[in-house]
Amino acid sequence: MSRPYNFCAGPAVLPEAVLERAAAEMLDWHGTGMSFMEMSHRSADVVATVEAAEAGLRRLLGISDEFAVLFAQGGASSQFAAVPLNLGAGAKPFSYANTGQWSAKAMAEARRYGDVVEVAAASKELPRAIPAQNAWLSADDSAYLHFTPNETIDGIEFHWMPETAAPIVADMSSTLLSRPIAVDDFDVIYAGAQKNIGPAGLVILIVRRELYGRAMSACPSMMNWEVIDKAGSMLNTPPTYSIYLAGLVFDWLESQGGLPAMAQRNLKKATSLYSAIDTSEFYGNPVAVSDRSWMNVPFTLADAELDKLFLANADAAGLLNLKGHRSVGGMRASIYNAIPQAAVDTLIDFMQDFERQHG
Ligand code: PMP
């Protein structure tokens, strides 16, 4: 069966080899006669599988023991509250770089728990850009600085690391595992799984253990990183099947050459798509070249009246989910790890054909 190319921002395409393995193991996981999702989370097999998934992620990202790796639930959005609840015990304000719609949501949630300072904001004028750090307010005296390395909706990405004396918290939902990162530069990383990791609902957390003890007393146990860590991510019944699937994705990434190989592929995909957009009079991208996302590429047509036809023709050509977010319109191609170069090349050919016919 040939599958269409799925450019959805999330839940997003997963590697076909992973889905095939999960299908093969569905009814009888490793000779147990049970599906993995039917097995007790306290069983040796499930505990070992969760531990193996953690070990796989640690190898991929080079995560030291100074950091906990946690599997939690509630999507990345639950961490919008969990971040201030875990780090807000002192009287310090919470600092946010507001570079797009997900930063704004994180910031709005944090306001429920304390004073929020917007230390920087991406420009609204086109091309949209992230201000250089010398134009930011200082976050040094804050409980933490939160930023969103990749804005999934806006297609804006940091290609540099902010610096501050405060702990640095990053929502890496749509960029984690797209390339190697220096985990030590961060204090807390969280990511909803449904882009480069696995099924929606699961959240991966990488937390510097030194930060334990700063939780507000109102922090629910289910959101408390230290408590989750002590329980080995099994404070309650964890999303075992999602963790198992994430583990298969981590194995697949290792088999492909790990994150350096992903970085090469992802840069090539993004470069070819942006170059097709930039060399055309018909397509446009609203983001400054230096701040463009490798993973989410928004683009507009010269005439928005043609959007519907573009999408219908793309669908018919097996290029799915190219509609931009409802709040921004236009198109968006999400080109995560599991999207091959062939998908991007096919999209580019389709765009050029469409331009010849309608441009
Ligand atoms: N942050 C970012 C950067 C995202 O892209 C998303 C989802 N698209 C979220 C947070 C919210 O994730 P969830 O739906 O898992 O809560």
mmCIF file of C-alpha atoms and ligand atoms in Angstrom:
data_model
loop_
_atom_site.group_PDB
_atom_site.id
_atom_site.type_symbol
_atom_site.label_atom_id
_atom_site.label_comp_id
_atom_site.label_asym_id
_atom_site.label_seq_id
_atom_site.Cartn_x
_atom_site.Cartn_y
_atom_site.Cartn_z
ATOM 1 C CA MET A 1 0.000 0.000 0.000
ATOM 2 C CA SER A 2 1.413 3.380 -0.890
ATOM 3 C CA ARG A 3 0.537 5.974 1.720
ATOM 4 C CA PRO A 4 -0.096 9.645 0.940
ATOM 5 C CA TYR A 5 2.340 12.270 2.203
ATOM 6 C CA ASN A 6 0.970 13.766 5.412
ATOM 7 C CA PHE A 7 2.232 17.276 6.198
ATOM 8 C CA CYS A 8 0.100 17.672 9.349
ATOM 9 C CA ALA A 9 1.590 19.772 12.172
ATOM 10 C CA GLY A 10 0.462 17.201 14.718
ATOM 11 C CA PRO A 11 -0.554 14.556 15.344
ATOM 12 C CA ALA A 12 1.945 13.989 12.588
ATOM 13 C CA VAL A 13 3.308 11.268 10.384
ATOM 14 C CA LEU A 14 5.326 8.540 12.109
ATOM 15 C CA PRO A 15 8.039 6.431 10.464
ATOM 16 C CA GLU A 16 6.395 3.667 8.467
ATOM 17 C CA ALA A 17 8.865 1.099 9.827
ATOM 18 C CA VAL A 18 7.708 1.970 13.360
ATOM 19 C CA LEU A 19 4.046 1.538 12.472
ATOM 20 C CA GLU A 20 4.802 -1.781 10.784
ATOM 21 C CA ARG A 21 6.654 -3.066 13.833
ATOM 22 C CA ALA A 22 3.857 -1.925 16.149
ATOM 23 C CA ALA A 23 1.335 -3.669 13.871
ATOM 24 C CA ALA A 24 3.371 -6.886 13.860
ATOM 25 C CA GLU A 25 3.570 -6.805 17.678
ATOM 26 C CA MET A 26 -0.029 -5.708 18.247
ATOM 27 C CA LEU A 27 -1.705 -9.021 19.146
ATOM 28 C CA ASP A 28 1.264 -10.822 20.642
ATOM 29 C CA TRP A 29 4.018 -8.677 22.105
ATOM 30 C CA HIS A 30 7.294 -10.667 22.259
ATOM 31 C CA GLY A 31 5.541 -14.032 22.641
ATOM 32 C CA THR A 32 3.478 -12.997 25.677
ATOM 33 C CA GLY A 33 0.162 -13.580 23.889
ATOM 34 C CA MET A 34 -0.853 -10.050 24.907
ATOM 35 C CA SER A 35 -0.833 -6.661 23.289
ATOM 36 C CA PHE A 36 1.581 -4.278 25.020
ATOM 37 C CA MET A 37 -1.402 -2.102 25.933
ATOM 38 C CA GLU A 38 -3.020 -5.010 27.789
ATOM 39 C CA MET A 39 -0.086 -5.556 30.131
ATOM 40 C CA SER A 40 0.188 -4.376 33.743
ATOM 41 C CA HIS A 41 2.318 -1.288 34.086
ATOM 42 C CA ARG A 42 3.920 -2.957 37.096
ATOM 43 C CA SER A 43 4.985 -6.024 35.090
ATOM 44 C CA ALA A 44 8.696 -6.565 34.540
ATOM 45 C CA ASP A 45 8.204 -6.365 30.755
ATOM 46 C CA VAL A 46 6.511 -2.962 30.842
ATOM 47 C CA VAL A 47 8.923 -1.506 33.401
ATOM 48 C CA ALA A 48 11.861 -2.731 31.288
ATOM 49 C CA THR A 49 10.313 -1.235 28.134
ATOM 50 C CA VAL A 50 9.812 2.156 29.788
ATOM 51 C CA GLU A 51 13.402 2.042 31.065
ATOM 52 C CA ALA A 52 14.650 1.111 27.603
ATOM 53 C CA ALA A 53 12.743 4.043 26.065
ATOM 54 C CA GLU A 54 14.339 6.376 28.600
ATOM 55 C CA ALA A 55 17.784 4.941 27.869
ATOM 56 C CA GLY A 56 17.174 5.356 24.136
ATOM 57 C CA LEU A 57 16.279 9.029 24.547
ATOM 58 C CA ARG A 58 19.301 9.588 26.806
ATOM 59 C CA ARG A 59 21.604 8.093 24.156
ATOM 60 C CA LEU A 60 20.072 10.126 21.318
ATOM 61 C CA LEU A 61 20.334 13.451 23.124
ATOM 62 C CA GLY A 62 23.363 12.700 25.334
ATOM 63 C CA ILE A 63 21.417 13.396 28.545
ATOM 64 C CA SER A 64 23.478 13.120 31.743
ATOM 65 C CA ASP A 65 22.260 11.880 35.132
ATOM 66 C CA GLU A 66 21.968 15.460 36.304
ATOM 67 C CA PHE A 67 18.720 15.420 34.379
ATOM 68 C CA ALA A 68 15.630 13.327 34.935
ATOM 69 C CA VAL A 69 13.802 12.003 31.903
ATOM 70 C CA LEU A 70 10.093 11.848 32.682
ATOM 71 C CA PHE A 71 7.093 10.519 30.814
ATOM 72 C CA ALA A 72 3.995 12.500 31.740
ATOM 73 C CA GLN A 73 0.486 13.071 30.425
ATOM 74 C CA GLY A 74 -1.812 15.917 29.532
ATOM 75 C CA GLY A 75 -0.022 17.113 26.402
ATOM 76 C CA ALA A 76 2.498 19.919 26.265
ATOM 77 C CA SER A 77 -0.256 22.291 27.409
ATOM 78 C CA SER A 78 -0.316 20.710 30.881
ATOM 79 C CA GLN A 79 3.274 21.916 31.261
ATOM 80 C CA PHE A 80 2.167 25.519 30.678
ATOM 81 C CA ALA A 81 0.811 25.261 34.251
ATOM 82 C CA ALA A 82 3.355 22.748 35.528
ATOM 83 C CA VAL A 83 6.300 25.069 34.804
ATOM 84 C CA PRO A 84 5.260 27.880 37.200
ATOM 85 C CA LEU A 85 3.866 25.329 39.677
ATOM 86 C CA ASN A 86 7.234 23.511 39.834
ATOM 87 C CA LEU A 87 9.516 26.542 39.816
ATOM 88 C CA GLY A 88 7.446 29.322 41.371
ATOM 89 C CA ALA A 89 7.888 28.816 45.127
ATOM 90 C CA GLY A 90 9.892 32.038 45.560
ATOM 91 C CA ALA A 91 8.499 35.511 45.011
ATOM 92 C CA LYS A 92 10.296 35.971 41.696
ATOM 93 C CA PRO A 93 8.439 36.782 38.481
ATOM 94 C CA PHE A 94 8.180 34.396 35.516
ATOM 95 C CA SER A 95 9.875 35.586 32.337
ATOM 96 C CA TYR A 96 8.656 34.690 28.852
ATOM 97 C CA ALA A 97 9.982 35.301 25.369
ATOM 98 C CA ASN A 98 6.829 35.632 23.297
ATOM 99 C CA THR A 99 7.692 34.554 19.780
ATOM 100 C CA GLY A 100 4.354 33.172 18.663
ATOM 101 C CA GLN A 101 1.074 31.576 19.531
ATOM 102 C CA TRP A 102 2.405 28.772 21.719
ATOM 103 C CA SER A 103 4.584 31.139 23.767
ATOM 104 C CA ALA A 104 1.522 33.326 24.246
ATOM 105 C CA LYS A 105 -0.540 30.396 25.506
ATOM 106 C CA ALA A 106 2.189 29.322 27.912
ATOM 107 C CA MET A 107 2.453 32.886 29.202
ATOM 108 C CA ALA A 108 -1.314 33.270 29.660
ATOM 109 C CA GLU A 109 -1.460 30.101 31.756
ATOM 110 C CA ALA A 110 1.498 31.165 33.912
ATOM 111 C CA ARG A 111 -0.340 34.400 34.813
ATOM 112 C CA ARG A 112 -2.690 32.276 36.927
ATOM 113 C CA TYR A 113 0.213 31.539 39.285
ATOM 114 C CA GLY A 114 2.238 34.711 39.540
ATOM 115 C CA ASP A 115 3.665 37.805 37.858
ATOM 116 C CA VAL A 116 4.644 37.323 34.249
ATOM 117 C CA VAL A 117 7.153 39.486 32.401
ATOM 118 C CA GLU A 118 7.297 39.435 28.613
ATOM 119 C CA VAL A 119 11.020 39.947 28.094
ATOM 120 C CA ALA A 120 10.842 39.868 24.295
ATOM 121 C CA ALA A 121 8.286 39.558 21.525
ATOM 122 C CA ALA A 122 8.575 38.588 17.868
ATOM 123 C CA SER A 123 7.727 41.407 15.487
ATOM 124 C CA LYS A 124 4.234 41.438 14.025
ATOM 125 C CA GLU A 125 5.382 43.204 10.836
ATOM 126 C CA LEU A 126 6.638 41.080 7.956
ATOM 127 C CA PRO A 127 9.024 39.472 7.747
ATOM 128 C CA ARG A 128 8.436 38.331 11.311
ATOM 129 C CA ALA A 129 11.608 38.111 13.371
ATOM 130 C CA ILE A 130 12.934 37.300 16.837
ATOM 131 C CA PRO A 131 14.654 40.322 18.410
ATOM 132 C CA ALA A 132 18.363 39.889 19.203
ATOM 133 C CA GLN A 133 18.960 39.264 22.879
ATOM 134 C CA ASN A 134 20.517 42.684 23.496
ATOM 135 C CA ALA A 135 17.022 44.091 22.897
ATOM 136 C CA TRP A 136 15.418 41.832 25.546
ATOM 137 C CA LEU A 137 14.603 42.740 29.139
ATOM 138 C CA SER A 138 16.809 40.843 31.565
ATOM 139 C CA ALA A 139 15.380 37.614 32.989
ATOM 140 C CA ASP A 140 18.238 37.181 35.475
ATOM 141 C CA ASP A 141 16.116 37.788 38.579
ATOM 142 C CA SER A 142 13.213 35.623 37.464
ATOM 143 C CA ALA A 143 12.105 32.199 38.694
ATOM 144 C CA TYR A 144 12.835 31.067 35.131
ATOM 145 C CA LEU A 145 12.983 32.162 31.510
ATOM 146 C CA HIS A 146 10.562 30.282 29.259
ATOM 147 C CA PHE A 147 10.951 30.218 25.508
ATOM 148 C CA THR A 148 9.605 28.244 22.586
ATOM 149 C CA PRO A 149 12.527 27.220 20.350
ATOM 150 C CA ASN A 150 10.149 26.399 17.503
ATOM 151 C CA GLU A 151 6.754 28.046 17.045
ATOM 152 C CA THR A 152 4.717 25.391 15.266
ATOM 153 C CA ILE A 153 2.004 27.741 13.994
ATOM 154 C CA ASP A 154 4.121 30.771 13.110
ATOM 155 C CA GLY A 155 7.049 28.845 11.634
ATOM 156 C CA ILE A 156 9.523 30.878 13.697
ATOM 157 C CA GLU A 157 12.544 29.140 15.180
ATOM 158 C CA PHE A 158 15.483 30.128 17.371
ATOM 159 C CA HIS A 159 18.801 29.203 15.767
ATOM 160 C CA TRP A 160 20.625 30.484 18.840
ATOM 161 C CA MET A 161 20.384 29.972 22.574
ATOM 162 C CA PRO A 162 19.184 32.741 24.912
ATOM 163 C CA GLU A 163 21.438 33.372 27.895
ATOM 164 C CA THR A 164 20.372 34.260 31.408
ATOM 165 C CA ALA A 165 21.226 33.582 35.041
ATOM 166 C CA ALA A 166 17.688 32.218 35.554
ATOM 167 C CA PRO A 167 16.814 28.588 34.804
ATOM 168 C CA ILE A 168 15.937 28.155 31.134
ATOM 169 C CA VAL A 169 12.739 26.308 30.281
ATOM 170 C CA ALA A 170 12.022 25.340 26.680
ATOM 171 C CA ASP A 171 8.857 24.083 25.017
ATOM 172 C CA MET A 172 10.478 21.939 22.339
ATOM 173 C CA SER A 173 7.282 20.199 21.216
ATOM 174 C CA SER A 174 7.855 20.676 17.510
ATOM 175 C CA THR A 175 11.641 20.569 17.340
ATOM 176 C CA LEU A 176 12.963 18.003 19.848
ATOM 177 C CA LEU A 177 14.863 15.213 18.047
ATOM 178 C CA SER A 178 15.086 17.158 14.781
ATOM 179 C CA ARG A 179 18.848 17.647 15.386
ATOM 180 C CA PRO A 180 21.414 17.340 18.197
ATOM 181 C CA ILE A 181 21.145 19.894 21.020
ATOM 182 C CA ALA A 182 23.327 20.722 24.020
ATOM 183 C CA VAL A 183 20.966 19.583 26.781
ATOM 184 C CA ASP A 184 23.301 21.080 29.412
ATOM 185 C CA ASP A 185 22.460 24.569 28.129
ATOM 186 C CA PHE A 186 18.864 24.048 29.290
ATOM 187 C CA ASP A 187 17.316 23.448 32.683
ATOM 188 C CA VAL A 188 13.918 22.093 31.686
ATOM 189 C CA ILE A 189 12.844 20.793 28.280
ATOM 190 C CA TYR A 190 9.344 19.562 27.578
ATOM 191 C CA ALA A 191 7.730 18.302 24.421
ATOM 192 C CA GLY A 192 4.340 16.957 23.458
ATOM 193 C CA ALA A 193 4.976 13.697 21.639
ATOM 194 C CA GLN A 194 2.758 14.043 18.584
ATOM 195 C CA LYS A 195 5.332 15.507 16.197
ATOM 196 C CA ASN A 196 8.697 13.766 16.277
ATOM 197 C CA ILE A 197 8.109 11.295 19.107
ATOM 198 C CA GLY A 198 4.859 9.317 19.128
ATOM 199 C CA PRO A 199 1.146 9.471 19.961
ATOM 200 C CA ALA A 200 -0.540 12.638 21.296
ATOM 201 C CA GLY A 201 -1.116 12.958 25.026
ATOM 202 C CA LEU A 202 2.370 11.842 26.083
ATOM 203 C CA VAL A 203 4.777 14.561 27.213
ATOM 204 C CA ILE A 204 8.506 14.046 27.468
ATOM 205 C CA LEU A 205 10.287 16.049 30.175
ATOM 206 C CA ILE A 206 14.002 16.539 30.693
ATOM 207 C CA VAL A 207 14.485 18.246 34.050
ATOM 208 C CA ARG A 208 17.642 19.347 35.845
ATOM 209 C CA ARG A 209 17.251 17.642 39.229
ATOM 210 C CA GLU A 210 18.948 20.515 41.018
ATOM 211 C CA LEU A 211 15.718 22.476 40.521
ATOM 212 C CA TYR A 212 13.689 20.195 42.770
ATOM 213 C CA GLY A 213 12.348 21.867 45.912
ATOM 214 C CA ARG A 214 11.067 24.987 44.146
ATOM 215 C CA ALA A 215 7.497 23.758 43.640
ATOM 216 C CA MET A 216 4.571 25.831 44.885
ATOM 217 C CA SER A 217 2.591 24.055 47.609
ATOM 218 C CA ALA A 218 -0.438 24.063 45.305
ATOM 219 C CA CYS A 219 1.417 21.990 42.696
ATOM 220 C CA PRO A 220 -0.623 18.812 42.134
ATOM 221 C CA SER A 221 1.361 15.592 42.690
ATOM 222 C CA MET A 222 0.515 14.504 39.144
ATOM 223 C CA MET A 223 2.305 17.604 37.846
ATOM 224 C CA ASN A 224 5.194 17.630 40.302
ATOM 225 C CA TRP A 225 8.385 16.681 38.455
ATOM 226 C CA GLU A 226 10.210 15.532 41.572
ATOM 227 C CA VAL A 227 7.300 13.323 42.610
ATOM 228 C CA ILE A 228 6.998 11.872 39.084
ATOM 229 C CA ASP A 229 10.753 11.253 39.040
ATOM 230 C CA LYS A 230 10.710 9.429 42.400
ATOM 231 C CA ALA A 231 7.893 7.219 41.086
ATOM 232 C CA GLY A 232 9.844 6.336 37.937
ATOM 233 C CA SER A 233 7.143 8.030 35.811
ATOM 234 C CA MET A 234 4.643 5.552 37.312
ATOM 235 C CA LEU A 235 2.862 7.675 39.883
ATOM 236 C CA ASN A 236 -0.377 6.451 38.367
ATOM 237 C CA THR A 237 -1.009 4.240 35.339
ATOM 238 C CA PRO A 238 1.210 5.801 32.710
ATOM 239 C CA PRO A 239 0.360 5.873 28.988
ATOM 240 C CA THR A 240 2.224 2.609 28.481
ATOM 241 C CA TYR A 241 1.398 2.130 24.825
ATOM 242 C CA SER A 242 2.502 5.653 23.933
ATOM 243 C CA ILE A 243 5.794 5.187 25.769
ATOM 244 C CA TYR A 244 6.324 1.843 23.996
ATOM 245 C CA LEU A 245 5.714 3.538 20.638
ATOM 246 C CA ALA A 246 8.046 6.418 21.507
ATOM 247 C CA GLY A 247 10.671 3.762 22.309
ATOM 248 C CA LEU A 248 10.212 2.285 18.821
ATOM 249 C CA VAL A 249 10.707 5.775 17.347
ATOM 250 C CA PHE A 250 13.916 6.209 19.395
ATOM 251 C CA ASP A 251 15.169 2.820 18.076
ATOM 252 C CA TRP A 252 14.317 3.901 14.531
ATOM 253 C CA LEU A 253 16.209 7.172 14.968
ATOM 254 C CA GLU A 254 19.295 5.297 16.170
ATOM 255 C CA SER A 255 19.063 2.933 13.195
ATOM 256 C CA GLN A 256 18.984 5.949 10.858
ATOM 257 C CA GLY A 257 22.227 7.377 12.225
ATOM 258 C CA GLY A 258 20.817 9.315 15.191
ATOM 259 C CA LEU A 259 20.259 13.052 15.414
ATOM 260 C CA PRO A 260 23.263 14.150 13.311
ATOM 261 C CA ALA A 261 21.738 12.235 10.392
ATOM 262 C CA MET A 262 18.309 13.758 11.122
ATOM 263 C CA ALA A 263 19.830 17.248 11.168
ATOM 264 C CA GLN A 264 21.364 16.720 7.739
ATOM 265 C CA ARG A 265 18.139 15.422 6.250
ATOM 266 C CA ASN A 266 15.979 18.065 7.903
ATOM 267 C CA LEU A 267 18.206 20.934 6.824
ATOM 268 C CA LYS A 268 18.145 19.657 3.253
ATOM 269 C CA LYS A 269 14.351 19.319 3.238
ATOM 270 C CA ALA A 270 13.835 22.791 4.690
ATOM 271 C CA THR A 271 16.411 24.410 2.413
ATOM 272 C CA SER A 272 14.843 22.944 -0.710
ATOM 273 C CA LEU A 273 11.338 24.038 0.254
ATOM 274 C CA TYR A 274 12.328 27.589 1.272
ATOM 275 C CA SER A 275 14.380 27.932 -1.867
ATOM 276 C CA ALA A 276 11.363 26.922 -4.011
ATOM 277 C CA ILE A 277 9.289 29.549 -2.178
ATOM 278 C CA ASP A 278 11.930 32.283 -2.422
ATOM 279 C CA THR A 279 12.639 31.770 -6.112
ATOM 280 C CA SER A 280 8.947 32.058 -6.979
ATOM 281 C CA GLU A 281 6.942 35.249 -7.421
ATOM 282 C CA PHE A 282 3.807 33.336 -6.532
ATOM 283 C CA TYR A 283 4.647 31.884 -3.094
ATOM 284 C CA GLY A 284 5.788 33.766 -0.017
ATOM 285 C CA ASN A 285 6.996 32.976 3.505
ATOM 286 C CA PRO A 286 6.333 35.516 6.278
ATOM 287 C CA VAL A 287 9.422 34.848 8.429
ATOM 288 C CA ALA A 288 12.884 36.473 8.386
ATOM 289 C CA VAL A 289 15.409 34.109 6.790
ATOM 290 C CA SER A 290 17.466 33.885 9.996
ATOM 291 C CA ASP A 291 14.453 32.749 12.071
ATOM 292 C CA ARG A 292 12.819 30.240 9.776
ATOM 293 C CA SER A 293 11.694 26.904 11.131
ATOM 294 C CA TRP A 294 13.159 23.653 9.869
ATOM 295 C CA MET A 295 10.044 21.784 10.878
ATOM 296 C CA ASN A 296 7.030 23.982 10.046
ATOM 297 C CA VAL A 297 7.059 25.974 6.834
ATOM 298 C CA PRO A 298 4.155 28.378 6.431
ATOM 299 C CA PHE A 299 3.630 29.786 2.957
ATOM 300 C CA THR A 300 1.087 31.959 1.201
ATOM 301 C CA LEU A 301 -0.167 32.086 -2.364
ATOM 302 C CA ALA A 302 -0.102 35.386 -4.262
ATOM 303 C CA ASP A 303 -3.889 35.212 -4.439
ATOM 304 C CA ALA A 304 -5.652 33.828 -1.361
ATOM 305 C CA GLU A 305 -8.690 33.140 -3.563
ATOM 306 C CA LEU A 306 -6.700 30.196 -4.909
ATOM 307 C CA ASP A 307 -6.132 28.605 -1.469
ATOM 308 C CA LYS A 308 -9.125 26.273 -1.702
ATOM 309 C CA LEU A 309 -8.191 25.043 -5.168
ATOM 310 C CA PHE A 310 -4.564 24.549 -4.104
ATOM 311 C CA LEU A 311 -5.657 22.426 -1.154
ATOM 312 C CA ALA A 312 -8.147 20.386 -3.177
ATOM 313 C CA ASN A 313 -5.591 19.664 -5.896
ATOM 314 C CA ALA A 314 -2.923 18.845 -3.320
ATOM 315 C CA ASP A 315 -5.274 16.404 -1.619
ATOM 316 C CA ALA A 316 -6.014 14.748 -4.943
ATOM 317 C CA ALA A 317 -2.258 14.454 -5.540
ATOM 318 C CA GLY A 318 -1.765 12.677 -2.183
ATOM 319 C CA LEU A 319 -0.278 15.722 -0.426
ATOM 320 C CA LEU A 320 -2.366 15.992 2.725
ATOM 321 C CA ASN A 321 -2.915 18.525 5.518
ATOM 322 C CA LEU A 322 -1.244 21.547 3.962
ATOM 323 C CA LYS A 323 -3.827 24.019 5.265
ATOM 324 C CA GLY A 324 -2.270 26.678 7.489
ATOM 325 C CA HIS A 325 -3.450 27.078 11.071
ATOM 326 C CA ARG A 326 -6.956 28.539 11.229
ATOM 327 C CA SER A 327 -5.594 31.669 12.931
ATOM 328 C CA VAL A 328 -3.090 32.555 10.184
ATOM 329 C CA GLY A 329 -4.548 31.057 6.985
ATOM 330 C CA GLY A 330 -2.449 30.219 3.949
ATOM 331 C CA MET A 331 -0.509 26.972 3.880
ATOM 332 C CA ARG A 332 1.842 25.190 6.199
ATOM 333 C CA ALA A 333 3.986 22.174 5.423
ATOM 334 C CA SER A 334 5.239 20.370 8.513
ATOM 335 C CA ILE A 335 8.291 18.368 7.559
ATOM 336 C CA TYR A 336 9.186 16.361 10.649
ATOM 337 C CA ASN A 337 11.727 13.516 10.846
ATOM 338 C CA ALA A 338 9.370 10.969 9.285
ATOM 339 C CA ILE A 339 8.828 13.079 6.151
ATOM 340 C CA PRO A 340 11.283 11.922 3.470
ATOM 341 C CA GLN A 341 13.000 14.222 0.988
ATOM 342 C CA ALA A 342 10.816 12.585 -1.711
ATOM 343 C CA ALA A 343 7.712 14.085 -0.046
ATOM 344 C CA VAL A 344 9.226 17.562 -0.137
ATOM 345 C CA ASP A 345 10.369 17.112 -3.751
ATOM 346 C CA THR A 346 6.864 15.978 -4.735
ATOM 347 C CA LEU A 347 5.377 18.991 -2.946
ATOM 348 C CA ILE A 348 7.768 21.351 -4.728
ATOM 349 C CA ASP A 349 6.886 19.828 -8.131
ATOM 350 C CA PHE A 350 3.211 20.198 -7.291
ATOM 351 C CA MET A 351 3.675 23.846 -6.227
ATOM 352 C CA GLN A 352 5.551 24.661 -9.426
ATOM 353 C CA ASP A 353 2.878 22.986 -11.577
ATOM 354 C CA PHE A 354 0.153 24.892 -9.738
ATOM 355 C CA GLU A 355 1.999 28.159 -10.258
ATOM 356 C CA ARG A 356 2.372 27.462 -14.007
ATOM 357 C CA GLN A 357 -1.371 26.835 -14.280
ATOM 358 C CA HIS A 358 -2.669 29.594 -12.022
ATOM 359 C CA GLY A 359 0.163 32.055 -11.409
HETATM 360 N N1 PMP B 1 3.587 23.813 22.289
HETATM 361 C C1 PMP B 1 3.872 23.711 20.975
HETATM 362 C C2 PMP B 1 5.111 24.368 20.449
HETATM 363 C C3 PMP B 1 3.011 23.004 20.140
HETATM 364 O O1 PMP B 1 3.271 22.898 18.835
HETATM 365 C C4 PMP B 1 1.845 22.389 20.678
HETATM 366 C C5 PMP B 1 0.880 21.586 19.842
HETATM 367 N N2 PMP B 1 0.844 21.812 18.516
HETATM 368 C C6 PMP B 1 1.596 22.544 22.044
HETATM 369 C C7 PMP B 1 2.492 23.249 22.815
HETATM 370 C C8 PMP B 1 0.381 21.953 22.678
HETATM 371 O O2 PMP B 1 0.510 20.578 22.711
HETATM 372 P P1 PMP B 1 -0.638 19.651 23.275
HETATM 373 O O3 PMP B 1 -1.757 19.712 22.283
HETATM 374 O O4 PMP B 1 0.024 18.313 23.352
HETATM 375 O O5 PMP B 1 -1.043 20.163 24.599
#
